């Protein structure tokens, strides 16, 4: 019998089905298999035995159910990936699959019930051979200390990276999204998940934004000298809109670079705009008045998307990447993309599709009529120097031969 270097937790309240799942996993060669009858027991098991590679998770059970359990383990990083196994209806399971992904947990698949050895083994092998699943011993994200982040800001260690936005029909680069990375002197490039909470708690969001804008406009000016007109997009937190000086500072920066406000797009997530104050709304209107573009980001994953579109002066919709991931195997994802494209057209808004990672997704989106998108299929976020070189290579493909 093959031995799989996998630690698996079975969360199942039906004792017979739990026993079947445990025995099946052992028969397939899993190195260590643990079991629990509800979420509370499962958390206690993880605290006792440590992290597992996979949890085979039922959803409906007495006490702490599967959903609450997944919420909790997503925060503490004790599970590498999830396989759902439930007898609930297809639409409920589909929503649960979406939730798992939104929680940041890799979803290997949804097997339903009863379990079949071949299907289960296929998912186990998928996990073993997926580079993204290694290492599987997840550790909670250790947040950077506030003092260290302040020092990093003072010593200009925060660098702006840029991810291109592409016209899917022509391949033309129409803009870039600005993203901050911390070039730590000893740890290398640090993820925003580590330092952004400290940036917010220290009240440094505006300082970071204004620095980003200067970097972005410097890039736009250099790109323009090479014949590329780039719009630069920045993530804007709703709390920043309450600053009455926000728009005047942005206008001042634009004037210092001699570039029009149409060079800038500000992306705001719909979830942060549930209760927009008068000052926030005034800032949004003023940004539009001076010529900036406003984009509603992660469209479709919140609960007030349509209300936000009606109330606030957006002129771009960024469709969340989860709908692209569902293309080809979930008809409802295709329906959402179609409806969003129609909505954008009806409201006079452009639609940007996020998370394009494969040629197949690209072709499917073209067939649906998508015009703008971004994702790793085209390019990952890169430094200003690398982006300008990348643009030159695209403009002169013979140089890459």
Tab-separated table of C-alpha atoms in Angstrom:
chain	number	residue	atom	x	y	z
A	1	UNK	CA	0.000	0.000	0.000
A	2	UNK	CA	1.256	3.485	-0.865
A	3	UNK	CA	1.957	5.828	2.037
A	4	UNK	CA	0.747	9.415	1.605
A	5	UNK	CA	2.561	11.995	3.748
A	6	UNK	CA	-0.739	13.576	4.715
A	7	UNK	CA	-2.388	14.374	8.033
A	8	UNK	CA	-6.175	14.477	7.628
A	9	UNK	CA	-8.932	15.489	10.036
A	10	UNK	CA	-12.424	14.055	9.441
A	11	UNK	CA	-15.196	16.319	10.788
A	12	UNK	CA	-18.397	14.265	10.623
A	13	UNK	CA	-21.179	13.929	13.206
A	14	UNK	CA	-22.643	10.687	11.852
A	15	UNK	CA	-20.604	7.986	13.574
A	16	UNK	CA	-20.981	5.381	10.819
A	17	UNK	CA	-20.031	7.815	8.046
A	18	UNK	CA	-17.159	9.108	10.178
A	19	UNK	CA	-15.841	5.567	10.574
A	20	UNK	CA	-16.184	4.914	6.831
A	21	UNK	CA	-14.267	8.106	5.999
A	22	UNK	CA	-11.476	7.363	8.477
A	23	UNK	CA	-11.056	3.798	7.230
A	24	UNK	CA	-11.145	4.929	3.606
A	25	UNK	CA	-8.419	7.513	4.206
A	26	UNK	CA	-6.259	4.954	5.986
A	27	UNK	CA	-6.803	2.489	3.150
A	28	UNK	CA	-5.671	5.157	0.683
A	29	UNK	CA	-2.434	5.456	2.667
A	30	UNK	CA	-2.823	8.684	4.668
A	31	UNK	CA	-0.096	8.888	7.272
A	32	UNK	CA	-2.278	10.142	10.128
A	33	UNK	CA	-6.066	10.407	10.316
A	34	UNK	CA	-7.959	12.125	13.139
A	35	UNK	CA	-11.697	12.503	13.670
A	36	UNK	CA	-14.222	14.729	15.444
A	37	UNK	CA	-18.012	14.869	15.678
A	38	UNK	CA	-18.422	18.671	15.818
A	39	UNK	CA	-16.429	21.843	15.434
A	40	UNK	CA	-15.578	22.150	19.116
A	41	UNK	CA	-14.081	18.654	19.194
A	42	UNK	CA	-12.225	19.375	15.953
A	43	UNK	CA	-10.596	22.517	17.395
A	44	UNK	CA	-9.611	20.598	20.528
A	45	UNK	CA	-8.088	17.895	18.327
A	46	UNK	CA	-6.054	20.431	16.368
A	47	UNK	CA	-4.815	22.032	19.564
A	48	UNK	CA	-3.701	18.593	20.745
A	49	UNK	CA	-2.152	17.144	17.558
A	50	UNK	CA	-1.159	20.323	15.693
A	51	UNK	CA	-1.836	21.424	12.104
A	52	UNK	CA	-3.266	19.062	9.493
A	53	UNK	CA	-2.869	19.073	5.749
A	54	UNK	CA	-6.547	18.509	4.936
A	55	UNK	CA	-9.871	18.613	6.727
A	56	UNK	CA	-12.664	16.457	5.280
A	57	UNK	CA	-15.558	18.547	6.489
A	58	UNK	CA	-19.292	17.984	6.840
A	59	UNK	CA	-21.366	21.163	7.191
A	60	UNK	CA	-24.520	20.482	9.216
A	61	UNK	CA	-24.098	19.096	12.738
A	62	UNK	CA	-25.111	19.734	16.337
A	63	UNK	CA	-23.083	22.238	18.321
A	64	UNK	CA	-20.411	24.100	16.360
A	65	UNK	CA	-21.163	23.313	12.715
A	66	UNK	CA	-18.702	22.979	9.853
A	67	UNK	CA	-19.018	26.604	8.733
A	68	UNK	CA	-18.164	28.044	12.147
A	69	UNK	CA	-15.272	25.611	12.448
A	70	UNK	CA	-13.864	26.753	9.097
A	71	UNK	CA	-14.237	30.395	10.161
A	72	UNK	CA	-12.140	29.725	13.237
A	73	UNK	CA	-9.382	27.656	11.630
A	74	UNK	CA	-9.051	30.230	8.840
A	75	UNK	CA	-7.928	32.729	11.484
A	76	UNK	CA	-5.412	30.491	13.240
A	77	UNK	CA	-3.860	28.684	10.282
A	78	UNK	CA	-4.132	25.051	11.366
A	79	UNK	CA	-5.599	23.609	8.149
A	80	UNK	CA	-3.831	23.390	4.803
A	81	UNK	CA	-6.852	22.649	2.565
A	82	UNK	CA	-10.517	21.675	2.687
A	83	UNK	CA	-12.594	18.892	1.149
A	84	UNK	CA	-16.335	19.300	1.661
A	85	UNK	CA	-18.520	16.240	2.179
A	86	UNK	CA	-22.179	17.038	2.764
A	87	UNK	CA	-25.632	15.804	1.797
A	88	UNK	CA	-27.044	19.347	1.637
A	89	UNK	CA	-28.612	20.587	-1.605
A	90	UNK	CA	-26.380	21.719	-4.464
A	91	UNK	CA	-27.094	25.440	-4.100
A	92	UNK	CA	-26.246	25.402	-0.381
A	93	UNK	CA	-23.023	23.504	-1.047
A	94	UNK	CA	-22.140	25.959	-3.801
A	95	UNK	CA	-22.500	28.830	-1.332
A	96	UNK	CA	-20.370	26.918	1.170
A	97	UNK	CA	-17.659	26.428	-1.470
A	98	UNK	CA	-17.669	30.163	-2.090
A	99	UNK	CA	-17.369	30.819	1.630
A	100	UNK	CA	-14.380	28.491	2.002
A	101	UNK	CA	-12.561	30.393	-0.719
A	102	UNK	CA	-13.470	33.783	0.731
A	103	UNK	CA	-12.065	32.643	4.065
A	104	UNK	CA	-8.732	32.118	2.325
A	105	UNK	CA	-8.747	28.332	2.686
A	106	UNK	CA	-7.702	26.284	-0.379
A	107	UNK	CA	-10.696	24.201	-1.501
A	108	UNK	CA	-9.692	20.862	-3.022
A	109	UNK	CA	-13.225	19.812	-3.917
A	110	UNK	CA	-16.773	18.920	-2.894
A	111	UNK	CA	-17.440	15.188	-2.825
A	112	UNK	CA	-20.972	15.103	-1.489
A	113	UNK	CA	-22.125	11.839	0.083
A	114	UNK	CA	-21.527	8.942	0.086
A	115	UNK	CA	-17.753	9.081	-0.278
A	116	UNK	CA	-16.125	7.226	-3.176
A	117	UNK	CA	-12.529	6.049	-2.931
A	118	UNK	CA	-11.500	7.072	-6.446
A	119	UNK	CA	-12.830	10.615	-6.125
A	120	UNK	CA	-11.284	11.054	-2.687
A	121	UNK	CA	-7.913	9.699	-3.819
A	122	UNK	CA	-7.932	12.072	-6.791
A	123	UNK	CA	-8.266	15.056	-4.438
A	124	UNK	CA	-5.552	13.760	-2.129
A	125	UNK	CA	-3.195	13.395	-5.093
A	126	UNK	CA	-4.196	16.855	-6.314
A	127	UNK	CA	-3.103	18.306	-2.990
A	128	UNK	CA	0.184	16.420	-3.008
A	129	UNK	CA	1.097	17.534	-6.522
A	130	UNK	CA	-0.033	21.142	-6.248
A	131	UNK	CA	3.015	23.376	-5.569
A	132	UNK	CA	0.744	25.909	-3.900
A	133	UNK	CA	-0.049	23.414	-1.173
A	134	UNK	CA	3.564	23.195	0.027
A	135	UNK	CA	4.364	23.746	2.816
A	136	UNK	CA	1.119	22.496	4.313
A	137	UNK	CA	2.020	23.173	7.944
A	138	UNK	CA	0.425	26.594	8.052
A	139	UNK	CA	1.389	29.089	10.682
A	140	UNK	CA	-0.676	32.113	11.702
A	141	UNK	CA	0.423	35.355	10.041
A	142	UNK	CA	2.715	37.232	12.419
A	143	UNK	CA	1.885	40.909	12.188
A	144	UNK	CA	4.694	43.426	12.033
A	145	UNK	CA	5.204	45.630	15.136
A	146	UNK	CA	3.955	49.182	14.725
A	147	UNK	CA	7.336	50.693	15.583
A	148	UNK	CA	9.089	48.620	12.950
A	149	UNK	CA	6.561	49.668	10.314
A	150	UNK	CA	6.968	53.333	11.258
A	151	UNK	CA	10.721	52.962	10.844
A	152	UNK	CA	10.236	51.260	7.479
A	153	UNK	CA	8.137	54.189	6.285
A	154	UNK	CA	10.748	56.683	7.472
A	155	UNK	CA	13.546	54.794	5.708
A	156	UNK	CA	11.571	54.461	2.436
A	157	UNK	CA	11.483	50.658	2.547
A	158	UNK	CA	7.905	50.575	1.243
A	159	UNK	CA	8.089	50.105	-2.527
A	160	UNK	CA	5.245	50.428	-4.999
A	161	UNK	CA	4.700	47.497	-7.346
A	162	UNK	CA	2.444	47.692	-10.409
A	163	UNK	CA	0.187	45.069	-11.976
A	164	UNK	CA	-0.945	45.770	-15.567
A	165	UNK	CA	-4.560	46.041	-16.692
A	166	UNK	CA	-5.081	44.757	-20.209
A	167	UNK	CA	-7.493	45.376	-23.073
A	168	UNK	CA	-8.481	41.756	-23.691
A	169	UNK	CA	-9.399	42.432	-27.317
A	170	UNK	CA	-6.187	44.141	-28.412
A	171	UNK	CA	-3.645	43.116	-25.772
A	172	UNK	CA	-2.931	46.807	-25.127
A	173	UNK	CA	-1.857	47.799	-21.615
A	174	UNK	CA	-4.439	50.365	-20.504
A	175	UNK	CA	-3.343	50.920	-16.939
A	176	UNK	CA	-1.764	49.520	-13.812
A	177	UNK	CA	-2.828	48.877	-10.248
A	178	UNK	CA	-0.423	50.152	-7.574
A	179	UNK	CA	0.365	47.749	-4.723
A	180	UNK	CA	2.747	48.259	-1.806
A	181	UNK	CA	5.454	45.759	-0.847
A	182	UNK	CA	7.867	46.106	2.054
A	183	UNK	CA	11.489	45.534	1.086
A	184	UNK	CA	12.651	44.384	4.494
A	185	UNK	CA	16.443	44.609	5.003
A	186	UNK	CA	16.662	41.019	6.324
A	187	UNK	CA	13.375	39.292	5.383
A	188	UNK	CA	13.151	40.335	1.733
A	189	UNK	CA	9.789	41.315	0.207
A	190	UNK	CA	7.073	41.244	2.894
A	191	UNK	CA	3.367	40.724	2.136
A	192	UNK	CA	0.875	43.548	2.870
A	193	UNK	CA	-1.008	41.119	5.155
A	194	UNK	CA	1.903	41.476	7.576
A	195	UNK	CA	2.258	45.260	7.657
A	196	UNK	CA	-1.055	46.822	6.563
A	197	UNK	CA	-2.772	46.337	9.962
A	198	UNK	CA	0.058	48.343	11.567
A	199	UNK	CA	-0.148	50.988	8.828
A	200	UNK	CA	-3.837	51.444	9.650
A	201	UNK	CA	-3.445	51.400	13.430
A	202	UNK	CA	-0.610	53.960	13.271
A	203	UNK	CA	-2.646	56.358	11.135
A	204	UNK	CA	-0.212	56.085	8.221
A	205	UNK	CA	-2.698	55.216	5.478
A	206	UNK	CA	-2.689	58.691	3.964
A	207	UNK	CA	1.091	58.979	4.092
A	208	UNK	CA	1.356	55.650	2.283
A	209	UNK	CA	-1.293	56.642	-0.279
A	210	UNK	CA	0.343	59.970	-1.129
A	211	UNK	CA	3.705	58.231	-1.495
A	212	UNK	CA	2.082	55.649	-3.794
A	213	UNK	CA	0.494	58.365	-5.908
A	214	UNK	CA	3.859	60.080	-6.383
A	215	UNK	CA	5.445	56.761	-7.409
A	216	UNK	CA	2.536	56.031	-9.741
A	217	UNK	CA	2.610	59.426	-11.424
A	218	UNK	CA	6.387	59.204	-11.853
A	219	UNK	CA	5.820	55.879	-13.612
A	220	UNK	CA	3.033	57.333	-15.772
A	221	UNK	CA	5.291	60.202	-16.857
A	222	UNK	CA	8.164	57.850	-17.774
A	223	UNK	CA	5.782	55.514	-19.597
A	224	UNK	CA	4.359	58.478	-21.515
A	225	UNK	CA	7.844	59.392	-22.726
A	226	UNK	CA	8.020	55.854	-24.164
A	227	UNK	CA	4.653	56.207	-25.891
A	228	UNK	CA	2.474	54.435	-23.302
A	229	UNK	CA	-0.503	56.200	-21.747
A	230	UNK	CA	-1.172	54.584	-18.375
A	231	UNK	CA	-3.941	55.123	-15.890
A	232	UNK	CA	-2.731	54.241	-12.372
A	233	UNK	CA	-5.174	52.741	-9.851
A	234	UNK	CA	-4.812	52.920	-6.064
A	235	UNK	CA	-6.679	51.176	-3.287
A	236	UNK	CA	-8.457	53.697	-1.084
A	237	UNK	CA	-9.867	52.855	2.340
A	238	UNK	CA	-13.242	54.428	3.214
A	239	UNK	CA	-11.779	55.888	6.414
A	240	UNK	CA	-9.488	58.019	4.244
A	241	UNK	CA	-12.467	59.659	2.573
A	242	UNK	CA	-13.359	61.316	5.865
A	243	UNK	CA	-10.209	63.441	5.614
A	244	UNK	CA	-11.417	66.827	4.274
A	245	UNK	CA	-7.913	67.552	2.921
A	246	UNK	CA	-7.685	64.365	0.852
A	247	UNK	CA	-8.757	65.788	-2.497
A	248	UNK	CA	-6.752	69.005	-2.199
A	249	UNK	CA	-3.560	67.039	-1.468
A	250	UNK	CA	-4.194	64.747	-4.452
A	251	UNK	CA	-4.809	67.779	-6.672
A	252	UNK	CA	-1.560	69.335	-5.457
A	253	UNK	CA	0.412	66.171	-6.263
A	254	UNK	CA	-1.119	66.046	-9.742
A	255	UNK	CA	-0.120	69.661	-10.361
A	256	UNK	CA	3.470	68.979	-9.291
A	257	UNK	CA	3.725	66.228	-11.927
A	258	UNK	CA	1.854	68.174	-14.599
A	259	UNK	CA	-0.502	65.271	-15.256
A	260	UNK	CA	-4.316	65.291	-15.561
A	261	UNK	CA	-6.540	63.776	-12.864
A	262	UNK	CA	-7.750	61.262	-15.455
A	263	UNK	CA	-4.388	59.550	-14.877
A	264	UNK	CA	-5.709	58.283	-11.528
A	265	UNK	CA	-8.298	55.704	-10.506
A	266	UNK	CA	-9.250	55.036	-6.898
A	267	UNK	CA	-10.565	51.582	-6.038
A	268	UNK	CA	-12.844	51.139	-3.025
A	269	UNK	CA	-14.296	47.874	-1.757
A	270	UNK	CA	-18.067	47.848	-1.474
A	271	UNK	CA	-17.963	46.220	1.972
A	272	UNK	CA	-16.296	49.295	3.438
A	273	UNK	CA	-18.939	51.672	2.113
A	274	UNK	CA	-21.994	50.399	3.951
A	275	UNK	CA	-22.451	53.678	5.794
A	276	UNK	CA	-20.879	56.454	3.747
A	277	UNK	CA	-20.921	59.729	5.692
A	278	UNK	CA	-21.565	63.119	4.133
A	279	UNK	CA	-17.814	63.858	4.207
A	280	UNK	CA	-17.032	60.554	2.466
A	281	UNK	CA	-19.604	61.216	-0.223
A	282	UNK	CA	-18.286	64.756	-0.695
A	283	UNK	CA	-14.748	63.411	-1.172
A	284	UNK	CA	-15.950	60.927	-3.791
A	285	UNK	CA	-17.843	63.624	-5.659
A	286	UNK	CA	-14.832	65.958	-5.552
A	287	UNK	CA	-12.535	63.233	-6.870
A	288	UNK	CA	-14.892	62.803	-9.820
A	289	UNK	CA	-15.202	66.563	-10.243
A	290	UNK	CA	-11.451	67.014	-10.689
A	291	UNK	CA	-11.414	64.171	-13.220
A	292	UNK	CA	-10.322	61.056	-11.291
A	293	UNK	CA	-11.969	57.711	-11.941
A	294	UNK	CA	-13.667	55.710	-9.171
A	295	UNK	CA	-13.869	51.931	-9.193
A	296	UNK	CA	-15.951	49.657	-6.964
A	297	UNK	CA	-13.570	46.802	-6.143
A	298	UNK	CA	-14.313	43.120	-5.396
A	299	UNK	CA	-17.744	43.615	-6.916
A	300	UNK	CA	-20.175	40.809	-6.138
A	301	UNK	CA	-18.798	39.551	-2.824
A	302	UNK	CA	-20.530	42.081	-0.561
A	303	UNK	CA	-24.184	42.632	0.209
A	304	UNK	CA	-24.862	46.123	-1.098
A	305	UNK	CA	-23.287	46.233	-4.547
A	306	UNK	CA	-26.292	47.560	-6.452
A	307	UNK	CA	-27.163	50.071	-3.763
A	308	UNK	CA	-23.583	51.399	-3.805
A	309	UNK	CA	-23.656	51.748	-7.592
A	310	UNK	CA	-26.829	53.815	-7.385
A	311	UNK	CA	-25.744	56.033	-4.508
A	312	UNK	CA	-22.065	56.700	-5.206
A	313	UNK	CA	-20.331	58.182	-8.285
A	314	UNK	CA	-18.430	55.142	-9.539
A	315	UNK	CA	-17.521	54.805	-13.219
A	316	UNK	CA	-15.795	51.403	-13.092
A	317	UNK	CA	-16.689	47.954	-11.748
A	318	UNK	CA	-13.961	45.455	-10.811
A	319	UNK	CA	-15.493	41.994	-10.785
A	320	UNK	CA	-14.132	39.769	-8.030
A	321	UNK	CA	-11.757	36.971	-9.086
A	322	UNK	CA	-13.946	34.259	-7.552
A	323	UNK	CA	-16.311	34.412	-10.524
A	324	UNK	CA	-13.442	33.785	-12.942
A	325	UNK	CA	-12.326	30.767	-10.909
A	326	UNK	CA	-15.789	29.276	-11.309
A	327	UNK	CA	-15.844	29.544	-15.115
A	328	UNK	CA	-16.175	26.192	-16.873
A	329	UNK	CA	-17.669	24.289	-13.958
A	330	UNK	CA	-20.238	26.613	-12.381
A	331	UNK	CA	-22.888	28.068	-14.740
A	332	UNK	CA	-23.857	30.659	-12.141
A	333	UNK	CA	-20.420	32.285	-12.307
A	334	UNK	CA	-20.846	32.740	-16.052
A	335	UNK	CA	-24.316	34.180	-15.421
A	336	UNK	CA	-22.928	36.694	-12.897
A	337	UNK	CA	-20.221	37.812	-15.330
A	338	UNK	CA	-22.795	38.234	-18.105
A	339	UNK	CA	-25.105	40.224	-15.836
A	340	UNK	CA	-22.284	42.455	-14.595
A	341	UNK	CA	-21.219	43.207	-18.168
A	342	UNK	CA	-24.805	44.134	-18.989
A	343	UNK	CA	-25.075	46.246	-15.859
A	344	UNK	CA	-21.854	48.071	-16.680
A	345	UNK	CA	-23.060	48.799	-20.201
A	346	UNK	CA	-26.445	50.036	-18.977
A	347	UNK	CA	-24.841	52.319	-16.382
A	348	UNK	CA	-22.073	53.558	-18.671
A	349	UNK	CA	-19.352	51.946	-16.551
A	350	UNK	CA	-16.346	49.958	-17.663
A	351	UNK	CA	-15.983	46.452	-16.227
A	352	UNK	CA	-12.559	45.062	-15.262
A	353	UNK	CA	-12.326	41.326	-14.567
A	354	UNK	CA	-9.774	40.328	-11.916
A	355	UNK	CA	-7.880	37.084	-11.443
A	356	UNK	CA	-7.328	35.860	-15.019
A	357	UNK	CA	-4.751	33.096	-14.595
A	358	UNK	CA	-5.115	30.728	-17.567
A	359	UNK	CA	-5.481	30.863	-21.339
A	360	UNK	CA	-8.763	28.970	-20.997
A	361	UNK	CA	-10.222	31.644	-18.704
A	362	UNK	CA	-9.010	34.345	-21.081
A	363	UNK	CA	-10.740	32.718	-24.062
A	364	UNK	CA	-13.949	32.167	-22.079
A	365	UNK	CA	-14.021	35.804	-21.001
A	366	UNK	CA	-13.465	36.966	-24.567
A	367	UNK	CA	-16.395	34.821	-25.665
A	368	UNK	CA	-18.558	36.451	-22.985
A	369	UNK	CA	-17.651	39.924	-24.261
A	370	UNK	CA	-15.232	41.030	-21.541
A	371	UNK	CA	-12.970	43.873	-22.644
A	372	UNK	CA	-10.731	44.697	-19.674
A	373	UNK	CA	-8.944	42.425	-17.229
A	374	UNK	CA	-5.882	41.706	-15.153
A	375	UNK	CA	-4.236	38.658	-13.644
A	376	UNK	CA	-1.164	36.455	-13.566
A	377	UNK	CA	-1.900	35.178	-17.090
A	378	UNK	CA	-0.718	38.575	-18.332
A	379	UNK	CA	1.685	39.709	-15.631
A	380	UNK	CA	2.341	39.654	-11.912
A	381	UNK	CA	2.890	42.863	-9.914
A	382	UNK	CA	6.366	44.259	-10.662
A	383	UNK	CA	8.622	47.167	-9.809
A	384	UNK	CA	8.627	50.378	-11.836
A	385	UNK	CA	11.904	49.391	-13.514
A	386	UNK	CA	10.634	45.932	-14.426
A	387	UNK	CA	7.313	47.262	-15.689
A	388	UNK	CA	8.957	49.794	-18.017
A	389	UNK	CA	11.227	47.045	-19.364
A	390	UNK	CA	8.204	44.765	-19.775
A	391	UNK	CA	6.330	47.468	-21.715
A	392	UNK	CA	9.337	47.944	-23.997
A	393	UNK	CA	9.537	44.204	-24.646
A	394	UNK	CA	5.827	44.056	-25.519
A	395	UNK	CA	6.191	47.014	-27.864
A	396	UNK	CA	9.278	45.471	-29.516
A	397	UNK	CA	8.768	41.690	-29.439
A	398	UNK	CA	11.782	41.110	-31.713
A	399	UNK	CA	14.031	42.214	-28.835
A	400	UNK	CA	12.844	39.173	-26.906
A	401	UNK	CA	13.898	36.726	-29.629
